[in-house]
Coordinates of N, CA, C and O in Angstrom, one line a residue:
M1 N 282.1 108.2 105.7 CA 281.5 109.5 106.1 C 282.5 110.6 106.0 O 283.7 110.4 106.1
K2 N 282.0 111.8 105.9 CA 282.8 113.0 105.8 C 283.6 113.2 107.0 O 283.1 112.9 108.1
N3 N 284.8 113.8 106.9 CA 285.6 114.1 108.1 C 284.8 115.2 108.9 O 284.1 116.0 108.3
L4 N 285.0 115.2 110.2 CA 284.6 116.2 111.1 C 285.9 116.9 111.6 O 286.7 116.3 112.2
V5 N 286.0 118.2 111.2 CA 287.3 118.9 111.5 C 287.0 120.0 112.5 O 286.2 120.9 112.3
L6 N 287.7 119.9 113.6 CA 287.5 120.9 114.7 C 288.6 121.9 114.7 O 289.8 121.5 114.9
V7 N 288.3 123.1 114.6 CA 289.2 124.2 114.5 C 288.9 125.2 115.7 O 287.8 125.3 116.0
G8 N 289.9 125.8 116.2 CA 289.7 126.8 117.3 C 290.9 127.1 118.0 O 292.0 126.4 117.9
F9 N 290.8 128.1 118.9 CA 292.0 128.5 119.7 C 292.3 127.5 120.7 O 291.5 126.6 121.1
M10 N 293.6 127.6 121.2 CA 294.0 126.7 122.3 C 293.0 126.8 123.5 O 292.5 127.9 123.8
G11 N 292.7 125.7 124.1 CA 291.8 125.7 125.2 C 290.3 125.7 124.8 O 289.4 125.8 125.7
S12 N 290.0 125.6 123.6 CA 288.6 125.6 123.1 C 287.9 124.3 123.2 O 286.7 124.2 123.0
G13 N 288.7 123.2 123.6 CA 288.0 121.9 123.8 C 288.1 121.0 122.6 O 287.4 120.0 122.5
K14 N 288.8 121.3 121.5 CA 288.9 120.5 120.3 C 289.2 119.1 120.6 O 288.6 118.2 120.0
T15 N 290.3 118.8 121.4 CA 290.7 117.5 121.6 C 289.7 116.7 122.4 O 289.3 115.6 122.0
D16 N 289.3 117.2 123.6 CA 288.4 116.4 124.4 C 287.0 116.2 123.7 O 286.5 115.1 123.7
A17 N 286.5 117.2 123.1 CA 285.2 117.0 122.4 C 285.4 116.2 121.1 O 284.5 115.4 120.8
G18 N 286.6 116.3 120.5 CA 286.8 115.5 119.3 C 286.9 114.0 119.7 O 286.4 113.1 118.9
K19 N 287.5 113.6 120.8 CA 287.6 112.2 121.2 C 286.2 111.7 121.5 O 285.9 110.6 121.0
L20 N 285.4 112.5 122.1 CA 284.0 112.0 122.5 C 283.2 111.9 121.2 O 282.4 110.9 121.0
A21 N 283.3 112.9 120.3 CA 282.6 112.9 119.0 C 283.0 111.6 118.2 O 282.1 111.0 117.6
A22 N 284.3 111.4 118.1 CA 284.7 110.2 117.4 C 284.1 108.9 117.9 O 283.7 108.0 117.2
A23 N 284.1 108.8 119.2 CA 283.6 107.6 119.9 C 282.1 107.5 119.5 O 281.6 106.4 119.2
R24 N 281.3 108.5 119.6 CA 279.9 108.5 119.3 C 279.6 108.2 117.9 O 278.6 107.6 117.5
L25 N 280.5 108.7 117.0 CA 280.3 108.5 115.5 C 280.9 107.2 115.0 O 280.8 106.9 113.9
R26 N 281.7 106.6 115.9 CA 282.5 105.4 115.5 C 283.4 105.7 114.4 O 283.5 105.0 113.4
M27 N 284.1 106.8 114.6 CA 285.1 107.3 113.6 C 286.5 107.3 114.3 O 286.6 107.2 115.5
T28 N 287.5 107.4 113.5 CA 288.9 107.5 114.1 C 289.2 108.9 114.5 O 289.0 109.9 113.7
F29 N 289.7 109.1 115.7 CA 290.1 110.4 116.2 C 291.5 110.7 115.9 O 292.4 109.8 116.0
V30 N 291.8 111.9 115.4 CA 293.2 112.3 115.0 C 293.5 113.6 115.6 O 292.7 114.6 115.4
D31 N 294.6 113.7 116.3 CA 295.1 115.0 116.9 C 296.3 115.4 116.0 O 297.3 114.7 116.1
M32 N 296.2 116.5 115.3 CA 297.2 116.9 114.4 C 298.6 117.1 115.1 O 299.6 116.7 114.6
D33 N 298.5 117.8 116.2 CA 299.7 118.1 117.0 C 300.4 116.9 117.4 O 301.6 116.7 117.4
E34 N 299.6 115.9 117.9 CA 300.1 114.6 118.3 C 300.9 113.9 117.2 O 301.9 113.3 117.4
I35 N 300.3 113.9 116.0 CA 300.9 113.2 114.9 C 302.2 113.9 114.5 O 303.3 113.2 114.3
I36 N 302.3 115.2 114.5 CA 303.5 115.9 114.2 C 304.6 115.7 115.3 O 305.7 115.4 114.9
E37 N 304.1 115.6 116.5 CA 305.1 115.3 117.6 C 305.7 113.9 117.4 O 306.9 113.7 117.5
K38 N 304.9 112.9 117.1 CA 305.3 111.5 116.9 C 306.3 111.5 115.7 O 307.3 110.8 115.8
R39 N 305.9 112.1 114.6 CA 306.8 112.1 113.4 C 308.1 112.7 113.6 O 309.1 112.3 113.0
H40 N 308.2 113.7 114.5 CA 309.5 114.4 114.7 C 310.2 114.1 116.0 O 311.3 114.5 116.2
G41 N 309.5 113.2 116.8 CA 310.1 112.8 118.0 C 310.3 113.9 119.0 O 311.3 113.8 119.8
Q42 N 309.5 115.0 118.9 CA 309.7 116.1 119.8 C 308.3 116.7 120.1 O 307.4 116.6 119.2
T43 N 308.2 117.4 121.2 CA 307.0 118.1 121.4 C 306.9 119.3 120.5 O 307.9 119.8 119.9
I44 N 305.7 119.8 120.3 CA 305.4 121.0 119.5 C 306.3 122.2 120.0 O 306.9 122.9 119.2
S45 N 306.4 122.3 121.3 CA 307.2 123.4 121.9 C 308.7 123.3 121.5 O 309.3 124.2 121.1
K46 N 309.2 122.0 121.5 CA 310.6 121.8 121.1 C 310.8 122.0 119.6 O 311.8 122.6 119.2
I47 N 309.8 121.7 118.8 CA 309.9 121.9 117.4 C 309.9 123.4 117.1 O 310.8 123.9 116.3
F48 N 309.1 124.2 117.8 CA 309.1 125.6 117.6 C 310.4 126.2 118.1 O 311.0 127.0 117.4
E49 N 311.0 125.7 119.2 CA 312.2 126.2 119.7 C 313.4 125.9 118.8 O 314.2 126.7 118.5
A50 N 313.4 124.6 118.3 CA 314.6 124.2 117.5 C 314.5 124.6 116.1 O 315.6 124.9 115.5
K51 N 313.3 124.5 115.5 CA 313.2 124.7 114.0 C 312.4 125.9 113.6 O 312.3 126.3 112.5
G52 N 311.6 126.5 114.6 CA 310.9 127.7 114.3 C 309.4 127.4 113.9 O 309.1 126.3 113.5
E53 N 308.6 128.4 114.1 CA 307.2 128.3 113.7 C 307.0 128.1 112.2 O 306.1 127.3 111.9
A54 N 307.8 128.7 111.4 CA 307.6 128.5 109.9 C 307.8 127.0 109.6 O 307.0 126.5 108.8
F55 N 308.8 126.3 110.1 CA 309.0 124.9 109.9 C 307.7 124.1 110.3 O 307.2 123.3 109.6
F56 N 307.3 124.4 111.5 CA 306.1 123.7 112.1 C 304.9 123.9 111.1 O 304.2 123.0 110.8
R57 N 304.7 125.2 110.6 CA 303.5 125.4 109.8 C 303.6 124.6 108.5 O 302.6 124.2 107.9
L58 N 304.8 124.4 108.0 CA 305.0 123.6 106.8 C 304.6 122.1 107.1 O 304.0 121.5 106.2
Q59 N 305.0 121.6 108.2 CA 304.6 120.3 108.6 C 303.1 120.1 108.8 O 302.5 119.2 108.4
E60 N 302.5 121.2 109.4 CA 301.1 121.2 109.6 C 300.4 121.2 108.2 O 299.4 120.5 108.0
R61 N 300.9 122.0 107.3 CA 300.3 122.1 105.9 C 300.3 120.8 105.2 O 299.3 120.3 104.6
A62 N 301.4 120.1 105.3 CA 301.6 118.8 104.7 C 300.6 117.8 105.3 O 299.9 117.0 104.6
L63 N 300.4 117.8 106.6 CA 299.5 116.9 107.3 C 298.0 117.2 106.9 O 297.2 116.3 106.8
V64 N 297.7 118.5 106.8 CA 296.4 118.9 106.3 C 296.0 118.2 105.0 O 295.0 117.6 104.8
R65 N 297.0 118.3 104.0 CA 296.7 117.7 102.7 C 296.5 116.2 102.8 O 295.7 115.7 102.2
E66 N 297.3 115.6 103.7 CA 297.2 114.2 103.9 C 295.9 113.8 104.5 O 295.2 112.9 104.0
L67 N 295.5 114.5 105.5 CA 294.2 114.1 106.2 C 293.0 114.5 105.4 O 292.0 113.8 105.5
A68 N 293.1 115.5 104.6 CA 291.9 115.9 103.8 C 291.6 114.9 102.7 O 290.5 114.8 102.2
D69 N 292.6 114.0 102.4 CA 292.4 113.0 101.4 C 291.9 111.7 102.0 O 291.7 110.7 101.3
R70 N 291.6 111.7 103.3 CA 291.0 110.5 104.0 C 289.6 110.8 104.3 O 289.1 111.9 104.3
Q71 N 288.9 109.8 104.8 CA 287.5 109.9 105.3 C 287.4 109.3 106.7 O 288.3 108.6 107.1
D72 N 286.2 109.5 107.2 CA 285.9 108.8 108.5 C 286.8 109.2 109.7 O 287.1 108.4 110.5
R73 N 287.2 110.5 109.7 CA 288.1 111.0 110.7 C 287.4 112.1 111.5 O 286.8 113.0 110.9
V74 N 287.7 112.2 112.8 CA 287.4 113.4 113.5 C 288.8 114.0 113.8 O 289.6 113.3 114.4
I75 N 289.0 115.2 113.3 CA 290.3 115.8 113.3 C 290.4 117.0 114.2 O 289.6 117.9 114.0
A76 N 291.2 117.0 115.3 CA 291.5 118.1 116.1 C 292.7 118.8 115.5 O 293.8 118.2 115.5
T77 N 292.5 120.0 115.1 CA 293.7 120.8 114.5 C 294.4 121.5 115.6 O 293.9 121.7 116.7
G78 N 295.5 122.1 115.2 CA 296.2 123.0 116.1 C 295.5 124.4 116.0 O 294.9 124.6 115.0
G79 N 295.7 125.2 117.0 CA 295.0 126.5 117.0 C 295.3 127.4 115.8 O 294.5 128.2 115.4
G80 N 296.5 127.3 115.3 CA 297.0 128.1 114.2 C 296.7 127.6 112.8 O 297.1 128.3 111.8
V81 N 296.0 126.5 112.7 CA 295.8 126.0 111.3 C 295.0 127.0 110.4 O 295.1 126.9 109.2
V82 N 294.3 127.9 111.1 CA 293.5 128.9 110.3 C 294.4 129.9 109.7 O 293.9 130.7 108.8
L83 N 295.7 130.0 110.0 CA 296.6 131.1 109.5 C 296.8 130.9 108.0 O 297.2 131.8 107.3
N84 N 296.7 129.6 107.5 CA 296.9 129.4 106.1 C 295.5 129.0 105.5 O 294.9 128.0 105.8
P85 N 294.9 129.9 104.7 CA 293.6 129.7 104.1 C 293.5 128.4 103.3 O 292.4 127.8 103.2
N86 N 294.6 127.9 102.8 CA 294.5 126.7 102.0 C 294.2 125.5 102.9 O 293.6 124.5 102.5
N87 N 294.5 125.6 104.2 CA 294.2 124.5 105.1 C 292.7 124.3 105.2 O 292.2 123.2 105.1
L88 N 292.0 125.4 105.4 CA 290.5 125.3 105.6 C 289.9 124.9 104.2 O 288.9 124.2 104.2
R89 N 290.4 125.4 103.1 CA 289.9 125.1 101.8 C 290.0 123.6 101.6 O 289.0 122.9 101.2
D90 N 291.1 123.0 102.0 CA 291.3 121.5 101.8 C 290.4 120.7 102.7 O 289.8 119.8 102.3
F91 N 290.3 121.2 104.0 CA 289.4 120.5 104.9 C 287.9 120.6 104.5 O 287.2 119.6 104.6
N92 N 287.5 121.7 104.0 CA 286.2 121.9 103.6 C 285.8 121.1 102.4 O 284.7 120.7 102.1
R93 N 286.8 120.7 101.6 CA 286.6 119.9 100.4 C 286.1 118.5 100.7 O 285.3 118.0 100.0
T94 N 286.6 118.0 101.8 CA 286.3 116.6 102.1 C 285.6 116.4 103.5 O 285.4 115.3 104.0
G95 N 285.3 117.5 104.2 CA 284.8 117.4 105.5 C 283.9 118.5 105.9 O 283.7 119.4 105.1
I96 N 283.5 118.5 107.1 CA 282.7 119.6 107.7 C 283.6 120.2 108.8 O 284.0 119.5 109.8
V97 N 283.8 121.5 108.6 CA 284.7 122.2 109.6 C 283.8 122.9 110.6 O 282.9 123.7 110.2
I98 N 284.1 122.8 111.8 CA 283.4 123.4 112.9 C 284.4 124.2 113.8 O 285.4 123.6 114.2
C99 N 284.2 125.4 114.0 CA 285.0 126.2 114.9 C 284.5 126.1 116.3 O 283.4 126.4 116.6
C100 N 285.4 125.8 117.2 CA 285.2 125.8 118.6 C 285.7 127.1 119.1 O 286.9 127.3 119.2
W101 N 284.8 128.1 119.4 CA 285.2 129.4 119.9 C 285.3 129.4 121.4 O 284.6 128.7 122.1
V102 N 286.2 130.1 121.9 CA 286.4 130.3 123.3 C 286.9 131.7 123.6 O 287.6 132.3 122.8
D103 N 286.4 132.3 124.7 CA 286.8 133.7 125.0 C 288.2 133.6 125.7 O 288.6 132.5 126.2
A104 N 288.9 134.7 125.7 CA 290.3 134.7 126.2 C 290.4 134.3 127.7 O 291.3 133.5 128.0
K105 N 289.5 134.7 128.5 CA 289.6 134.4 130.0 C 289.4 132.9 130.2 O 290.1 132.3 131.0
V106 N 288.5 132.3 129.5 CA 288.3 130.9 129.6 C 289.4 130.1 129.0 O 289.9 129.1 129.6
A107 N 290.0 130.5 127.9 CA 291.2 129.9 127.3 C 292.3 130.0 128.3 O 293.0 129.0 128.5
H108 N 292.5 131.1 128.9 CA 293.5 131.2 129.9 C 293.3 130.3 131.1 O 294.2 129.6 131.5
E109 N 292.1 130.2 131.6 CA 291.8 129.3 132.7 C 292.1 127.9 132.3 O 292.6 127.1 133.1
R110 N 291.7 127.5 131.1 CA 291.9 126.1 130.7 C 293.3 125.7 130.4 O 293.7 124.5 130.4
T111 N 294.1 126.7 130.1 CA 295.5 126.4 129.7 C 296.6 126.9 130.7 O 297.8 126.7 130.5
K112 N 296.2 127.5 131.8 CA 297.1 128.1 132.7 C 298.1 127.2 133.3 O 299.2 127.6 133.6
N113 N 297.8 125.9 133.4 CA 298.7 125.0 134.0 C 299.4 124.1 133.0 O 300.1 123.1 133.4
T114 N 299.3 124.4 131.8 CA 299.9 123.5 130.7 C 301.3 124.0 130.4 O 301.5 125.2 130.4
K115 N 302.2 123.1 130.0 CA 303.5 123.5 129.6 C 303.8 123.3 128.1 O 304.8 123.7 127.6
H116 N 302.8 122.8 127.4 CA 303.0 122.4 126.0 C 302.4 123.4 125.0 O 302.1 123.1 123.9
R117 N 302.3 124.7 125.4 CA 301.8 125.7 124.5 C 302.9 126.6 124.0 O 303.3 127.5 124.7
P118 N 303.4 126.3 122.9 CA 304.7 127.0 122.4 C 304.5 128.5 122.3 O 305.4 129.3 122.5
L119 N 303.3 129.0 121.9 CA 303.1 130.4 121.8 C 302.9 131.1 123.1 O 302.8 132.3 123.1
L120 N 302.8 130.4 124.2 CA 302.7 130.9 125.5 C 304.0 130.8 126.4 O 304.1 131.4 127.4
G121 N 304.9 129.9 125.9 CA 306.1 129.7 126.6 C 306.9 131.0 126.9 O 307.0 131.8 126.1
G122 N 307.3 131.1 128.2 CA 308.1 132.2 128.5 C 307.4 133.5 128.8 O 308.0 134.5 129.0
Q123 N 306.1 133.4 128.7 CA 305.2 134.6 128.9 C 305.0 134.8 130.3 O 304.5 133.9 131.0
T124 N 305.2 136.0 130.8 CA 305.0 136.3 132.2 C 303.5 136.5 132.5 O 302.9 136.2 133.5
D125 N 302.8 137.1 131.5 CA 301.4 137.3 131.6 C 300.7 136.6 130.5 O 300.5 137.2 129.4
R126 N 300.3 135.4 130.7 CA 299.8 134.5 129.6 C 298.4 135.1 129.2 O 298.1 134.9 128.0
L127 N 297.6 135.6 130.0 CA 296.3 136.2 129.6 C 296.5 137.3 128.6 O 295.8 137.3 127.6
V128 N 297.5 138.2 128.8 CA 297.7 139.2 127.8 C 298.1 138.6 126.5 O 297.6 139.1 125.4
R129 N 298.9 137.6 126.5 CA 299.4 137.0 125.2 C 298.2 136.3 124.6 O 298.0 136.3 123.4
I130 N 297.4 135.6 125.4 CA 296.2 134.9 124.8 C 295.2 135.9 124.2 O 294.7 135.7 123.1
E131 N 295.0 137.0 124.9 CA 294.1 138.1 124.3 C 294.7 138.6 123.0 O 293.9 138.8 122.1
A132 N 296.0 138.8 122.9 CA 296.6 139.3 121.7 C 296.5 138.3 120.5 O 296.1 138.7 119.4
L133 N 296.8 137.1 120.8 CA 296.7 136.0 119.8 C 295.2 135.9 119.3 O 295.0 135.7 118.1
L134 N 294.3 135.9 120.3 CA 292.9 135.7 119.9 C 292.4 136.9 119.1 O 291.6 136.7 118.1
R135 N 292.8 138.1 119.4 CA 292.5 139.3 118.6 C 293.0 139.1 117.2 O 292.3 139.4 116.2
E136 N 294.2 138.6 117.0 CA 294.8 138.5 115.7 C 294.1 137.4 114.9 O 294.0 137.6 113.7
R137 N 293.6 136.4 115.5 CA 293.0 135.3 114.8 C 291.4 135.3 114.8 O 290.8 134.5 114.0
A138 N 290.8 136.2 115.6 CA 289.4 136.2 115.7 C 288.6 136.2 114.4 O 287.7 135.5 114.2
H139 N 289.1 137.1 113.5 CA 288.4 137.2 112.2 C 288.5 135.9 111.4 O 287.6 135.6 110.6
L140 N 289.6 135.1 111.6 CA 289.7 133.9 110.8 C 288.8 132.8 111.4 O 288.1 132.1 110.7
Y141 N 288.7 132.8 112.7 CA 287.8 131.8 113.4 C 286.3 132.2 113.1 O 285.5 131.3 112.8
K142 N 286.0 133.5 113.1 CA 284.6 133.9 112.9 C 284.2 133.8 111.5 O 283.0 133.8 111.2
A143 N 285.1 133.6 110.5 CA 284.8 133.4 109.1 C 284.3 132.0 108.9 O 283.7 131.7 107.8
I144 N 284.4 131.1 109.8 CA 284.0 129.7 109.7 C 282.5 129.7 110.0 O 282.1 130.1 111.1
P145 N 281.6 129.3 109.1 CA 280.2 129.4 109.3 C 279.7 128.5 110.4 O 278.7 128.9 111.1
N146 N 280.2 127.4 110.6 CA 279.8 126.5 111.7 C 280.6 126.8 112.9 O 281.8 126.5 112.9
R147 N 280.0 127.3 113.9 CA 280.7 127.7 115.1 C 279.9 127.4 116.4 O 278.7 127.5 116.5
V148 N 280.7 126.9 117.4 CA 280.2 126.6 118.7 C 280.9 127.4 119.7 O 282.2 127.3 119.8
D149 N 280.2 128.2 120.5 CA 280.9 128.9 121.6 C 281.0 128.0 122.8 O 280.0 127.7 123.5
T150 N 282.2 127.5 123.1 CA 282.5 126.5 124.1 C 282.8 127.1 125.5 O 282.9 126.4 126.4
S151 N 282.8 128.4 125.6 CA 283.2 129.1 126.8 C 282.5 128.7 128.0 O 283.1 128.5 129.1
A152 N 281.2 128.4 127.9 CA 280.4 128.0 129.1 C 279.9 126.6 129.0 O 278.9 126.2 129.7
M153 N 280.5 125.8 128.2 CA 280.0 124.4 128.0 C 280.9 123.4 128.6 O 282.1 123.5 128.6
S154 N 280.2 122.3 129.0 CA 281.0 121.1 129.4 C 281.4 120.4 128.1 O 280.9 120.7 127.0
V155 N 282.3 119.5 128.2 CA 282.7 118.7 127.1 C 281.5 118.0 126.4 O 281.4 118.0 125.2
E156 N 280.6 117.5 127.3 CA 279.5 116.7 126.7 C 278.6 117.7 126.0 O 278.1 117.3 124.9
Q157 N 278.3 118.9 126.5 CA 277.5 119.9 125.8 C 278.1 120.3 124.5 O 277.4 120.4 123.5
Q158 N 279.4 120.5 124.6 CA 280.1 120.9 123.3 C 280.0 119.8 122.3 O 279.7 120.1 121.1
T159 N 280.2 118.6 122.7 CA 280.1 117.5 121.8 C 278.7 117.3 121.2 O 278.6 117.1 120.0
D160 N 277.7 117.5 122.0 CA 276.3 117.4 121.6 C 276.1 118.4 120.5 O 275.5 118.1 119.4
E161 N 276.6 119.6 120.7 CA 276.3 120.7 119.7 C 277.1 120.5 118.4 O 276.6 120.7 117.3
I162 N 278.4 120.0 118.6 CA 279.2 119.7 117.4 C 278.5 118.6 116.6 O 278.4 118.7 115.3
L163 N 278.0 117.6 117.2 CA 277.4 116.5 116.5 C 276.1 116.9 115.9 O 275.8 116.5 114.8
R164 N 275.4 117.8 116.5 CA 274.1 118.3 115.9 C 274.5 119.0 114.6 O 273.8 118.8 113.6
I165 N 275.5 119.9 114.6 CA 275.8 120.6 113.4 C 276.4 119.7 112.4 O 276.0 119.7 111.2
Y166 N 277.3 118.8 112.8 CA 277.8 117.8 111.8 C 276.8 117.0 111.1 O 276.8 116.9 109.9
K167 N 275.8 116.4 111.9 CA 274.8 115.6 111.3 C 273.9 116.4 110.4 O 273.5 115.9 109.3
Q168 N 273.6 117.6 110.8 CA 272.8 118.5 109.9 C 273.5 118.8 108.6 O 272.9 118.7 107.5
Q169 N 274.8 119.1 108.7 CA 275.5 119.5 107.5 C 275.8 118.3 106.6 O 275.9 118.4 105.4
A170 N 276.0 117.1 107.2 CA 276.3 115.9 106.5 C 275.0 115.2 106.0 O 275.1 114.2 105.3
G171 N 273.8 115.7 106.4 CA 272.6 115.1 106.0 C 272.3 113.8 106.6 O 271.7 112.9 106.0
L172 N 272.7 113.6 107.9 CA 272.6 112.3 108.6 C 271.3 112.4 109.5 O 270.9 113.4 109.9

């Protein structure tokens, strides 16, 4: 089966909905950030701190190419995967990409107690930073035709909608 690729801002529910979707589809769940962390023996935050965002984006790009060549995967991407248009091009080649949209206030609420968000680390007002990042990336997320607004959804509702779109696009 074609890959199901979940793209979206931090806190949009990609990982939780992705795990549930993978279980329902009997596919393998893959979290890109988790793979990069395992391969480098560091958290994403530490990678950003030690080697910089540019290094991380190169690792992310290599992993996109690797995963796009596989099938039967539900892939939760990092929030910034949309920054390189080649990533979406590769994922669209072998899978169905669905954007999990979330508004800034909900993203803030869902991420306010997390420590593993490198682009929020050291920020005194995380909501202001989230709003700025979301503004910068909104046009990239909104360019993805398959989109689910997860702001007011439970994980189950989000997963149901993701699977509805996936099955429709995959002809299942």
